[in-house]
Short mmCIF file of N, CA and C and ligand atoms in Angstrom, two decimals:
data_model
loop_
_atom_site.label_atom_id
_atom_site.label_comp_id
_atom_site.label_asym_id
_atom_site.label_seq_id
_atom_site.Cartn_x
_atom_site.Cartn_y
_atom_site.Cartn_z
N VAL A 1 0.68 8.25 -30.49
CA VAL A 1 1.98 8.18 -29.77
C VAL A 1 1.96 9.16 -28.61
N ARG A 2 2.39 8.69 -27.46
CA ARG A 2 2.40 9.58 -26.31
C ARG A 2 3.63 10.43 -26.34
N HIS A 3 3.58 11.55 -25.70
CA HIS A 3 4.67 12.55 -25.67
C HIS A 3 6.06 11.90 -25.41
N GLU A 4 6.08 11.10 -24.31
CA GLU A 4 7.42 10.47 -23.93
C GLU A 4 7.87 9.53 -25.02
N ASP A 5 6.92 8.86 -25.67
CA ASP A 5 7.35 7.95 -26.74
C ASP A 5 7.81 8.66 -27.98
N ALA A 6 7.26 9.83 -28.22
CA ALA A 6 7.67 10.63 -29.41
C ALA A 6 9.14 11.15 -29.07
N VAL A 7 9.32 11.55 -27.78
CA VAL A 7 10.64 12.08 -27.49
C VAL A 7 11.67 10.94 -27.66
N SER A 8 11.31 9.80 -27.06
CA SER A 8 12.36 8.71 -27.05
C SER A 8 12.60 8.20 -28.53
N LEU A 9 11.55 8.22 -29.36
CA LEU A 9 11.72 7.84 -30.79
C LEU A 9 12.75 8.80 -31.48
N ILE A 10 12.60 10.06 -31.27
CA ILE A 10 13.47 11.01 -32.08
C ILE A 10 14.78 11.46 -31.45
N ARG A 11 14.88 11.19 -30.08
CA ARG A 11 15.97 11.88 -29.38
C ARG A 11 17.32 11.67 -30.03
N SER A 12 17.71 10.41 -30.34
CA SER A 12 19.10 10.15 -30.83
C SER A 12 19.18 10.66 -32.26
N SER A 13 18.12 10.87 -33.02
CA SER A 13 18.23 11.40 -34.35
C SER A 13 18.36 12.92 -34.39
N VAL A 14 18.02 13.59 -33.29
CA VAL A 14 17.83 15.04 -33.26
C VAL A 14 18.77 15.81 -32.32
N GLU A 15 19.13 15.04 -31.26
CA GLU A 15 19.83 15.74 -30.12
C GLU A 15 21.08 16.37 -30.60
N GLY A 16 21.25 17.64 -30.21
CA GLY A 16 22.50 18.35 -30.49
C GLY A 16 22.40 19.08 -31.83
N LEU A 17 21.45 18.82 -32.63
CA LEU A 17 21.35 19.38 -33.95
C LEU A 17 20.45 20.69 -33.88
N LYS A 18 20.81 21.71 -33.17
CA LYS A 18 20.06 22.81 -32.99
C LYS A 18 19.88 23.60 -34.16
N GLY A 19 19.05 24.50 -34.30
CA GLY A 19 18.82 25.36 -35.47
C GLY A 19 17.45 25.55 -35.82
N SER A 20 17.26 25.33 -37.20
CA SER A 20 15.95 25.60 -37.75
C SER A 20 15.38 24.32 -38.28
N TRP A 21 14.18 23.96 -37.68
CA TRP A 21 13.59 22.57 -38.08
C TRP A 21 12.22 22.72 -38.53
N ALA A 22 11.67 21.76 -39.30
CA ALA A 22 10.25 21.67 -39.60
C ALA A 22 9.73 20.30 -39.21
N ASP A 23 8.45 20.26 -38.79
CA ASP A 23 7.75 19.04 -38.61
C ASP A 23 6.66 18.97 -39.63
N LEU A 24 6.78 18.10 -40.60
CA LEU A 24 5.91 18.12 -41.81
C LEU A 24 4.91 17.05 -41.69
N GLY A 25 3.60 17.47 -41.87
CA GLY A 25 2.50 16.59 -41.52
C GLY A 25 2.38 16.56 -40.05
N SER A 26 2.41 17.70 -39.32
CA SER A 26 2.61 17.77 -37.89
C SER A 26 1.34 17.36 -37.09
N GLY A 27 0.16 17.36 -37.77
CA GLY A 27 -1.09 17.04 -37.12
C GLY A 27 -1.18 17.87 -35.81
N ARG A 28 -1.57 17.26 -34.73
CA ARG A 28 -1.78 17.98 -33.49
C ARG A 28 -0.52 18.30 -32.76
N GLY A 29 0.61 18.00 -33.36
CA GLY A 29 1.89 18.49 -32.93
C GLY A 29 2.60 17.62 -31.91
N THR A 30 2.29 16.23 -31.96
CA THR A 30 2.96 15.37 -31.03
C THR A 30 4.55 15.45 -31.17
N PHE A 31 4.99 15.44 -32.47
CA PHE A 31 6.40 15.44 -32.76
C PHE A 31 6.95 16.85 -32.77
N THR A 32 6.08 17.87 -32.93
CA THR A 32 6.50 19.27 -32.77
C THR A 32 6.86 19.48 -31.34
N ARG A 33 6.11 19.00 -30.43
CA ARG A 33 6.39 19.14 -28.95
C ARG A 33 7.65 18.37 -28.64
N ALA A 34 7.79 17.15 -29.18
CA ALA A 34 8.95 16.35 -28.96
C ALA A 34 10.18 17.07 -29.46
N LEU A 35 10.18 17.65 -30.57
CA LEU A 35 11.24 18.38 -31.20
C LEU A 35 11.64 19.56 -30.24
N HIS A 36 10.63 20.25 -29.78
CA HIS A 36 10.80 21.41 -28.89
C HIS A 36 11.46 20.94 -27.64
N ASP A 37 11.14 19.77 -27.15
CA ASP A 37 11.76 19.32 -25.88
C ASP A 37 13.23 18.89 -26.09
N VAL A 38 13.51 18.21 -27.23
CA VAL A 38 14.85 17.69 -27.52
C VAL A 38 15.76 18.84 -27.93
N LEU A 39 15.22 19.75 -28.77
CA LEU A 39 16.10 20.76 -29.39
C LEU A 39 16.41 21.93 -28.42
N GLY A 40 15.31 22.20 -27.59
CA GLY A 40 15.45 23.40 -26.73
C GLY A 40 14.83 24.57 -27.29
N ALA A 41 14.63 25.59 -26.42
CA ALA A 41 13.91 26.80 -26.77
C ALA A 41 14.65 27.72 -27.73
N ASP A 42 16.00 27.50 -27.87
CA ASP A 42 16.72 28.37 -28.74
C ASP A 42 16.74 27.80 -30.21
N SER A 43 16.07 26.83 -30.57
CA SER A 43 15.90 26.38 -31.94
C SER A 43 14.57 26.92 -32.40
N ARG A 44 14.39 27.04 -33.78
CA ARG A 44 13.13 27.40 -34.37
C ARG A 44 12.54 26.28 -35.05
N ILE A 45 11.21 26.03 -34.78
CA ILE A 45 10.49 24.89 -35.24
C ILE A 45 9.23 25.42 -36.01
N VAL A 46 9.03 24.97 -37.28
CA VAL A 46 7.81 25.26 -37.94
C VAL A 46 7.00 23.97 -38.14
N ALA A 47 5.76 23.90 -37.65
CA ALA A 47 4.91 22.80 -37.87
C ALA A 47 4.14 23.03 -39.16
N VAL A 48 4.01 22.03 -40.03
CA VAL A 48 3.33 22.28 -41.27
C VAL A 48 2.27 21.13 -41.39
N ASP A 49 0.99 21.59 -41.68
CA ASP A 49 -0.07 20.57 -41.94
C ASP A 49 -1.07 21.14 -42.97
N VAL A 50 -1.72 20.33 -43.74
CA VAL A 50 -2.79 20.83 -44.54
C VAL A 50 -4.03 21.16 -43.73
N ASP A 51 -4.16 20.54 -42.70
CA ASP A 51 -5.42 20.57 -41.92
C ASP A 51 -5.41 21.91 -41.01
N ALA A 52 -6.35 22.81 -41.36
CA ALA A 52 -6.39 24.10 -40.73
C ALA A 52 -6.59 23.94 -39.20
N ARG A 53 -7.47 23.00 -38.85
CA ARG A 53 -7.73 22.90 -37.32
C ARG A 53 -6.52 22.37 -36.54
N ALA A 54 -5.76 21.49 -37.17
CA ALA A 54 -4.54 20.97 -36.56
C ALA A 54 -3.49 22.09 -36.46
N VAL A 55 -3.41 22.88 -37.42
CA VAL A 55 -2.46 24.04 -37.41
C VAL A 55 -2.83 24.99 -36.28
N GLU A 56 -4.15 25.28 -36.21
CA GLU A 56 -4.69 26.19 -35.11
C GLU A 56 -4.27 25.67 -33.80
N GLU A 57 -4.45 24.37 -33.61
CA GLU A 57 -4.16 23.74 -32.31
C GLU A 57 -2.72 23.96 -31.89
N VAL A 58 -1.84 23.73 -32.88
CA VAL A 58 -0.41 23.89 -32.61
C VAL A 58 -0.08 25.33 -32.36
N GLN A 59 -0.76 26.20 -33.16
CA GLN A 59 -0.54 27.68 -32.91
C GLN A 59 -0.92 28.09 -31.50
N ALA A 60 -2.06 27.63 -31.04
CA ALA A 60 -2.56 27.92 -29.72
C ALA A 60 -1.61 27.50 -28.67
N TRP A 61 -1.12 26.35 -28.84
CA TRP A 61 -0.06 25.88 -27.82
C TRP A 61 1.25 26.67 -27.84
N ALA A 62 1.67 26.99 -29.15
CA ALA A 62 2.92 27.74 -29.34
C ALA A 62 2.85 29.17 -28.71
N ARG A 63 1.63 29.72 -28.89
CA ARG A 63 1.48 31.10 -28.33
C ARG A 63 1.68 31.19 -26.84
N THR A 64 1.28 30.16 -26.12
CA THR A 64 1.36 30.28 -24.71
C THR A 64 2.61 29.53 -24.17
N GLU A 65 3.08 28.53 -24.86
CA GLU A 65 4.10 27.71 -24.26
C GLU A 65 5.44 27.67 -25.08
N ALA A 66 5.44 28.01 -26.32
CA ALA A 66 6.68 27.84 -27.12
C ALA A 66 6.83 28.87 -28.21
N PRO A 67 7.16 30.10 -27.80
CA PRO A 67 7.35 31.15 -28.76
C PRO A 67 8.30 30.89 -29.88
N ASN A 68 9.14 29.87 -29.80
CA ASN A 68 9.99 29.55 -30.91
C ASN A 68 9.41 28.60 -31.93
N VAL A 69 8.13 28.21 -31.73
CA VAL A 69 7.40 27.36 -32.61
C VAL A 69 6.43 28.12 -33.38
N SER A 70 6.28 27.91 -34.70
CA SER A 70 5.25 28.53 -35.50
C SER A 70 4.57 27.44 -36.26
N ALA A 71 3.38 27.67 -36.78
CA ALA A 71 2.65 26.66 -37.57
C ALA A 71 2.15 27.25 -38.85
N LEU A 72 2.22 26.40 -39.94
CA LEU A 72 1.92 26.88 -41.30
C LEU A 72 0.92 25.89 -41.93
N GLN A 73 -0.15 26.41 -42.47
CA GLN A 73 -1.03 25.52 -43.21
C GLN A 73 -0.51 25.37 -44.70
N ALA A 74 -0.05 24.21 -44.97
CA ALA A 74 0.52 23.96 -46.40
C ALA A 74 0.50 22.43 -46.67
N ASP A 75 0.47 22.16 -47.98
CA ASP A 75 0.63 20.78 -48.44
C ASP A 75 2.13 20.51 -48.64
N PHE A 76 2.66 19.51 -48.04
CA PHE A 76 4.11 19.37 -48.11
C PHE A 76 4.57 18.67 -49.44
N THR A 77 3.53 18.25 -50.22
CA THR A 77 3.89 17.75 -51.59
C THR A 77 3.91 18.83 -52.52
N GLN A 78 3.63 20.03 -52.12
CA GLN A 78 3.74 21.20 -53.01
C GLN A 78 4.86 22.09 -52.58
N PRO A 79 5.27 23.02 -53.37
CA PRO A 79 6.38 23.92 -52.90
C PRO A 79 6.02 24.68 -51.60
N ILE A 80 7.01 24.65 -50.60
CA ILE A 80 6.70 25.42 -49.40
C ILE A 80 7.87 26.37 -49.30
N ASP A 81 7.57 27.52 -48.69
CA ASP A 81 8.54 28.59 -48.62
C ASP A 81 9.41 28.46 -47.38
N LEU A 82 10.27 27.32 -47.35
CA LEU A 82 11.14 27.11 -46.27
C LEU A 82 12.51 26.79 -46.92
N SER A 83 13.58 27.26 -46.28
CA SER A 83 14.89 26.89 -46.83
C SER A 83 15.87 26.91 -45.76
N ALA A 84 17.08 26.28 -46.19
CA ALA A 84 18.26 26.18 -45.21
C ALA A 84 17.89 25.63 -43.92
N LEU A 85 16.95 24.68 -43.92
CA LEU A 85 16.66 23.91 -42.68
C LEU A 85 17.73 23.04 -42.25
N ASP A 86 17.89 22.98 -40.83
CA ASP A 86 18.88 22.05 -40.28
C ASP A 86 18.34 20.72 -40.31
N GLY A 87 17.03 20.55 -40.38
CA GLY A 87 16.45 19.22 -40.35
C GLY A 87 14.91 19.31 -40.47
N PHE A 88 14.36 18.18 -40.81
CA PHE A 88 12.88 18.14 -40.73
C PHE A 88 12.46 16.72 -40.23
N VAL A 89 11.35 16.60 -39.61
CA VAL A 89 10.71 15.36 -39.24
C VAL A 89 9.55 15.10 -40.11
N LEU A 90 9.34 13.86 -40.64
CA LEU A 90 8.15 13.42 -41.27
C LEU A 90 7.65 12.32 -40.46
N ALA A 91 6.66 12.54 -39.58
CA ALA A 91 6.14 11.44 -38.70
C ALA A 91 4.80 10.99 -39.14
N ASN A 92 4.70 9.69 -39.46
CA ASN A 92 3.42 9.18 -39.88
C ASN A 92 2.78 10.01 -40.90
N ALA A 93 3.52 10.46 -41.81
CA ALA A 93 3.04 11.36 -42.89
C ALA A 93 3.40 10.93 -44.27
N LEU A 94 4.68 10.48 -44.44
CA LEU A 94 5.07 10.01 -45.82
C LEU A 94 4.23 8.92 -46.31
N HIS A 95 3.61 8.09 -45.42
CA HIS A 95 2.87 6.96 -45.91
C HIS A 95 1.44 7.39 -46.52
N PHE A 96 1.16 8.66 -46.44
CA PHE A 96 -0.02 9.20 -47.18
C PHE A 96 0.31 9.65 -48.65
N VAL A 97 1.51 9.59 -48.94
CA VAL A 97 2.02 10.08 -50.28
C VAL A 97 2.28 8.90 -51.14
N LYS A 98 1.62 8.95 -52.34
CA LYS A 98 1.82 7.80 -53.28
C LYS A 98 3.18 7.89 -53.93
N ASP A 99 3.46 9.00 -54.55
CA ASP A 99 4.79 9.18 -55.21
C ASP A 99 5.84 9.70 -54.20
N GLN A 100 6.44 8.89 -53.44
CA GLN A 100 7.20 9.34 -52.27
C GLN A 100 8.54 9.89 -52.70
N ALA A 101 9.21 9.25 -53.71
CA ALA A 101 10.53 9.82 -54.04
C ALA A 101 10.53 11.30 -54.56
N PRO A 102 9.68 11.61 -55.60
CA PRO A 102 9.68 13.02 -56.03
C PRO A 102 9.31 14.01 -54.86
N ALA A 103 8.30 13.57 -54.06
CA ALA A 103 7.94 14.53 -52.95
C ALA A 103 9.11 14.64 -51.93
N LEU A 104 9.75 13.58 -51.60
CA LEU A 104 10.84 13.67 -50.60
C LEU A 104 12.00 14.47 -51.29
N ALA A 105 12.26 14.28 -52.51
CA ALA A 105 13.36 15.04 -53.21
C ALA A 105 13.12 16.55 -53.14
N ARG A 106 11.84 16.90 -53.33
CA ARG A 106 11.58 18.38 -53.22
C ARG A 106 11.80 18.87 -51.75
N LEU A 107 11.42 18.08 -50.80
CA LEU A 107 11.63 18.45 -49.37
C LEU A 107 13.12 18.52 -49.04
N VAL A 108 13.86 17.59 -49.56
CA VAL A 108 15.32 17.64 -49.24
C VAL A 108 15.96 18.88 -49.75
N LYS A 109 15.42 19.45 -50.79
CA LYS A 109 16.04 20.65 -51.36
C LYS A 109 15.85 21.86 -50.29
N MET A 110 14.94 21.72 -49.29
CA MET A 110 14.73 22.75 -48.23
C MET A 110 15.76 22.68 -47.19
N LEU A 111 16.68 21.62 -47.22
CA LEU A 111 17.71 21.43 -46.19
C LEU A 111 18.93 22.19 -46.58
N ARG A 112 19.67 22.73 -45.53
CA ARG A 112 21.02 23.18 -45.78
C ARG A 112 21.91 21.96 -46.09
N PRO A 113 23.08 22.22 -46.72
CA PRO A 113 23.99 21.10 -46.95
C PRO A 113 24.25 20.33 -45.60
N GLY A 114 24.18 19.04 -45.62
CA GLY A 114 24.32 18.25 -44.39
C GLY A 114 23.13 18.19 -43.55
N GLY A 115 22.03 18.86 -43.90
CA GLY A 115 20.82 18.84 -43.00
C GLY A 115 20.21 17.43 -42.92
N ARG A 116 19.38 17.32 -41.96
CA ARG A 116 18.90 15.91 -41.47
C ARG A 116 17.43 15.70 -41.79
N VAL A 117 17.17 14.49 -42.31
CA VAL A 117 15.80 13.99 -42.42
C VAL A 117 15.57 12.96 -41.39
N VAL A 118 14.38 13.16 -40.54
CA VAL A 118 14.07 12.20 -39.57
C VAL A 118 12.66 11.59 -39.98
N LEU A 119 12.69 10.37 -40.21
CA LEU A 119 11.45 9.71 -40.70
C LEU A 119 10.98 8.80 -39.57
N ILE A 120 9.63 8.95 -39.29
CA ILE A 120 8.90 8.02 -38.39
C ILE A 120 7.93 7.26 -39.17
N GLU A 121 8.14 5.94 -39.33
CA GLU A 121 7.25 5.14 -40.18
C GLU A 121 7.03 3.83 -39.58
N TYR A 122 6.37 2.97 -40.32
CA TYR A 122 6.02 1.65 -39.88
C TYR A 122 6.75 0.50 -40.71
N ASP A 123 7.31 -0.48 -40.08
CA ASP A 123 7.79 -1.59 -40.82
C ASP A 123 6.84 -2.72 -40.67
N LYS A 124 6.76 -3.54 -41.63
CA LYS A 124 5.91 -4.80 -41.55
C LYS A 124 4.50 -4.42 -41.33
N ARG A 125 4.00 -3.42 -41.85
CA ARG A 125 2.63 -3.01 -41.68
C ARG A 125 1.86 -3.08 -43.08
N PRO A 126 0.83 -3.86 -43.11
CA PRO A 126 0.06 -3.93 -44.44
C PRO A 126 -0.60 -2.58 -44.71
N ALA A 127 -0.81 -2.28 -46.02
CA ALA A 127 -1.45 -1.03 -46.37
C ALA A 127 -2.89 -1.10 -45.84
N ASP A 128 -3.37 0.00 -45.34
CA ASP A 128 -4.79 0.17 -45.01
C ASP A 128 -5.13 1.65 -45.13
N ARG A 129 -6.35 2.11 -44.79
CA ARG A 129 -6.70 3.44 -45.04
C ARG A 129 -5.97 4.39 -44.14
N TRP A 130 -5.36 4.04 -43.10
CA TRP A 130 -4.59 4.88 -42.24
C TRP A 130 -3.15 4.90 -42.60
N CYS A 131 -2.81 3.89 -43.37
CA CYS A 131 -1.38 3.85 -43.85
C CYS A 131 -1.42 3.28 -45.35
N PRO A 132 -1.88 4.11 -46.26
CA PRO A 132 -2.07 3.58 -47.64
C PRO A 132 -0.83 3.19 -48.36
N TYR A 133 0.29 3.88 -48.06
CA TYR A 133 1.48 3.58 -48.82
C TYR A 133 2.71 3.40 -47.82
N PRO A 134 2.70 2.15 -47.15
CA PRO A 134 3.64 1.98 -46.06
C PRO A 134 5.14 2.20 -46.58
N VAL A 135 5.98 2.70 -45.70
CA VAL A 135 7.33 2.90 -46.00
C VAL A 135 8.10 1.95 -45.02
N GLY A 136 8.30 0.71 -45.52
CA GLY A 136 9.01 -0.27 -44.67
C GLY A 136 10.49 0.00 -44.67
N ILE A 137 11.22 -0.62 -43.75
CA ILE A 137 12.64 -0.37 -43.60
C ILE A 137 13.40 -0.83 -44.90
N ALA A 138 12.94 -1.82 -45.51
CA ALA A 138 13.60 -2.40 -46.70
C ALA A 138 13.50 -1.41 -47.91
N ALA A 139 12.59 -0.43 -47.80
CA ALA A 139 12.44 0.56 -48.88
C ALA A 139 13.48 1.68 -48.80
N LEU A 140 14.02 1.82 -47.60
CA LEU A 140 14.81 3.00 -47.32
C LEU A 140 16.08 3.17 -48.13
N PRO A 141 16.90 2.14 -48.42
CA PRO A 141 18.07 2.37 -49.29
C PRO A 141 17.77 2.93 -50.60
N GLN A 142 16.71 2.43 -51.21
CA GLN A 142 16.37 2.88 -52.57
C GLN A 142 15.81 4.36 -52.52
N LEU A 143 15.08 4.61 -51.50
CA LEU A 143 14.46 5.95 -51.29
C LEU A 143 15.56 6.94 -51.11
N ALA A 144 16.52 6.67 -50.30
CA ALA A 144 17.64 7.52 -50.02
C ALA A 144 18.39 7.85 -51.29
N LYS A 145 18.69 6.77 -52.04
CA LYS A 145 19.44 6.85 -53.24
C LYS A 145 18.77 7.78 -54.29
N SER A 146 17.43 7.54 -54.42
CA SER A 146 16.69 8.31 -55.42
C SER A 146 16.45 9.80 -55.16
N VAL A 147 16.61 10.19 -53.88
CA VAL A 147 16.38 11.56 -53.46
C VAL A 147 17.73 12.25 -53.16
N GLY A 148 18.90 11.51 -53.28
CA GLY A 148 20.13 12.13 -53.08
C GLY A 148 20.53 12.35 -51.58
N LEU A 149 19.94 11.45 -50.70
CA LEU A 149 20.33 11.48 -49.33
C LEU A 149 21.41 10.47 -49.07
N GLY A 150 22.19 10.61 -47.98
CA GLY A 150 23.00 9.49 -47.56
C GLY A 150 22.14 8.37 -46.94
N ARG A 151 22.82 7.33 -46.50
CA ARG A 151 22.10 6.14 -45.95
C ARG A 151 21.19 6.52 -44.78
N PHE A 152 20.07 5.80 -44.77
CA PHE A 152 19.25 5.95 -43.54
C PHE A 152 19.88 5.08 -42.45
N THR A 153 19.84 5.62 -41.17
CA THR A 153 20.15 4.71 -40.01
C THR A 153 18.88 4.62 -39.26
N VAL A 154 18.50 3.36 -38.97
CA VAL A 154 17.33 3.13 -38.13
C VAL A 154 17.78 3.20 -36.75
N ALA A 155 17.37 4.34 -35.99
CA ALA A 155 17.90 4.63 -34.71
C ALA A 155 17.06 4.02 -33.63
N GLU A 156 15.80 3.88 -33.83
CA GLU A 156 14.84 3.41 -32.82
C GLU A 156 13.77 2.53 -33.54
N SER A 157 13.33 1.50 -32.85
CA SER A 157 12.03 0.80 -33.31
C SER A 157 11.46 0.10 -32.14
N ARG A 158 10.18 -0.05 -32.22
CA ARG A 158 9.42 -0.71 -31.19
C ARG A 158 8.11 -1.17 -31.70
N PRO A 159 7.43 -2.25 -31.16
CA PRO A 159 6.21 -2.73 -31.60
C PRO A 159 5.19 -1.62 -31.59
N SER A 160 4.43 -1.45 -32.66
CA SER A 160 3.40 -0.39 -32.79
C SER A 160 2.12 -0.83 -32.11
N ASN A 161 1.34 0.14 -31.69
CA ASN A 161 0.08 -0.11 -31.06
C ASN A 161 -0.94 -0.62 -32.10
N TYR A 162 -0.60 -0.37 -33.34
CA TYR A 162 -1.52 -0.79 -34.50
C TYR A 162 -1.15 -2.12 -35.06
N SER A 163 -0.11 -2.07 -35.94
CA SER A 163 0.45 -3.37 -36.35
C SER A 163 1.84 -3.11 -36.83
N GLY A 164 2.67 -4.15 -36.78
CA GLY A 164 4.00 -3.99 -37.33
C GLY A 164 4.92 -3.26 -36.19
N VAL A 165 5.81 -2.52 -36.70
CA VAL A 165 6.88 -1.91 -35.89
C VAL A 165 6.96 -0.50 -36.23
N ILE A 166 6.96 0.47 -35.25
CA ILE A 166 7.15 1.82 -35.57
C ILE A 166 8.68 2.13 -35.38
N TYR A 167 9.22 2.87 -36.37
CA TYR A 167 10.67 3.07 -36.29
C TYR A 167 10.94 4.54 -36.55
N ALA A 168 12.11 5.03 -36.07
CA ALA A 168 12.60 6.34 -36.39
C ALA A 168 13.98 6.04 -37.13
N ALA A 169 14.11 6.69 -38.28
CA ALA A 169 15.33 6.55 -39.15
C ALA A 169 15.83 7.99 -39.49
N HIS A 170 17.10 8.14 -39.68
CA HIS A 170 17.53 9.49 -40.13
C HIS A 170 18.59 9.28 -41.23
N ALA A 171 18.65 10.34 -42.06
CA ALA A 171 19.63 10.30 -43.19
C ALA A 171 20.00 11.83 -43.41
N ASP A 172 21.16 12.09 -43.95
CA ASP A 172 21.65 13.46 -44.06
C ASP A 172 21.77 13.81 -45.56
N ALA A 173 21.56 15.07 -45.88
CA ALA A 173 21.84 15.49 -47.16
C ALA A 173 23.32 15.66 -47.27
N PRO A 174 23.87 15.59 -48.54
CA PRO A 174 25.32 15.72 -48.72
C PRO A 174 25.74 17.14 -48.21
N SER A 175 26.95 17.12 -47.61
CA SER A 175 27.41 18.48 -47.11
C SER A 175 28.34 19.11 -48.13
C1 SAM B 201 -1.27 10.33 -38.96
S1 SAM B 201 -1.21 12.10 -38.83
C2 SAM B 201 0.38 12.22 -38.04
C3 SAM B 201 0.51 13.49 -37.21
C4 SAM B 201 1.85 13.60 -36.42
N1 SAM B 201 2.90 13.73 -37.34
C5 SAM B 201 2.08 12.43 -35.52
O1 SAM B 201 2.90 11.53 -35.90
O2 SAM B 201 1.37 12.38 -34.50
C6 SAM B 201 -0.91 12.58 -40.42
C7 SAM B 201 -0.91 14.07 -40.59
O3 SAM B 201 -0.37 14.50 -41.87
C8 SAM B 201 -1.11 15.41 -42.51
N2 SAM B 201 -0.90 15.27 -43.92
C9 SAM B 201 -1.04 14.29 -44.77
N3 SAM B 201 -0.72 14.53 -46.05
C10 SAM B 201 -0.20 15.86 -46.02
C11 SAM B 201 0.29 16.71 -46.88
N4 SAM B 201 0.46 16.32 -48.21
N5 SAM B 201 0.70 18.02 -46.51
C12 SAM B 201 0.57 18.35 -45.27
N6 SAM B 201 0.05 17.63 -44.23
C13 SAM B 201 -0.28 16.32 -44.60
C14 SAM B 201 -2.54 15.16 -42.07
O4 SAM B 201 -3.35 16.24 -42.20
C15 SAM B 201 -2.37 14.65 -40.63
O5 SAM B 201 -2.50 15.74 -39.74
#
């Protein structure tokens, strides 16, 4: 996903919700940078990834370009020391998790009341090694219900370069 595409995917789900955010499964930071652009320099963003090299790459960028961004090497399916987040992004990351509901439920506990979950995933994409556990749009109502989130709104979607449709959806924790 190119930077401009990442920005346009998340913009309407994120704009105006300044504060403390995380990008979970941040990889090389495509959506960390997009969050930084949309939220502005007065928000705090933590990029989280298991991959040490990916974390270092984001750290190197943050050091020179974005002092409000930090990066943390951690597995987001395990407890992470983050709390009272205004929101988090899970971009192309939840589809690596087999047991999505319990993992997402733990992450939702890191949000402040009313905090926002932004999900970037693929609809109508068959499972493969790059997307072993697809999270189609049809799965969202049950997922939200089982983790105690309000309804997901699919805010953006477009044909994916791989297969199916890439979409951005958001849902809020109860306030
Ligand atoms: C396909 S990349 C997506 C990167 C970025 N979010 C994007 O959309 O461009 C998936 C990333 O999720 C990370 N990841 C997968 N499972 C993870 C987990 N349980 N905890 C932390 N990171 C994870 C991988 O290391 C990889 O960097």
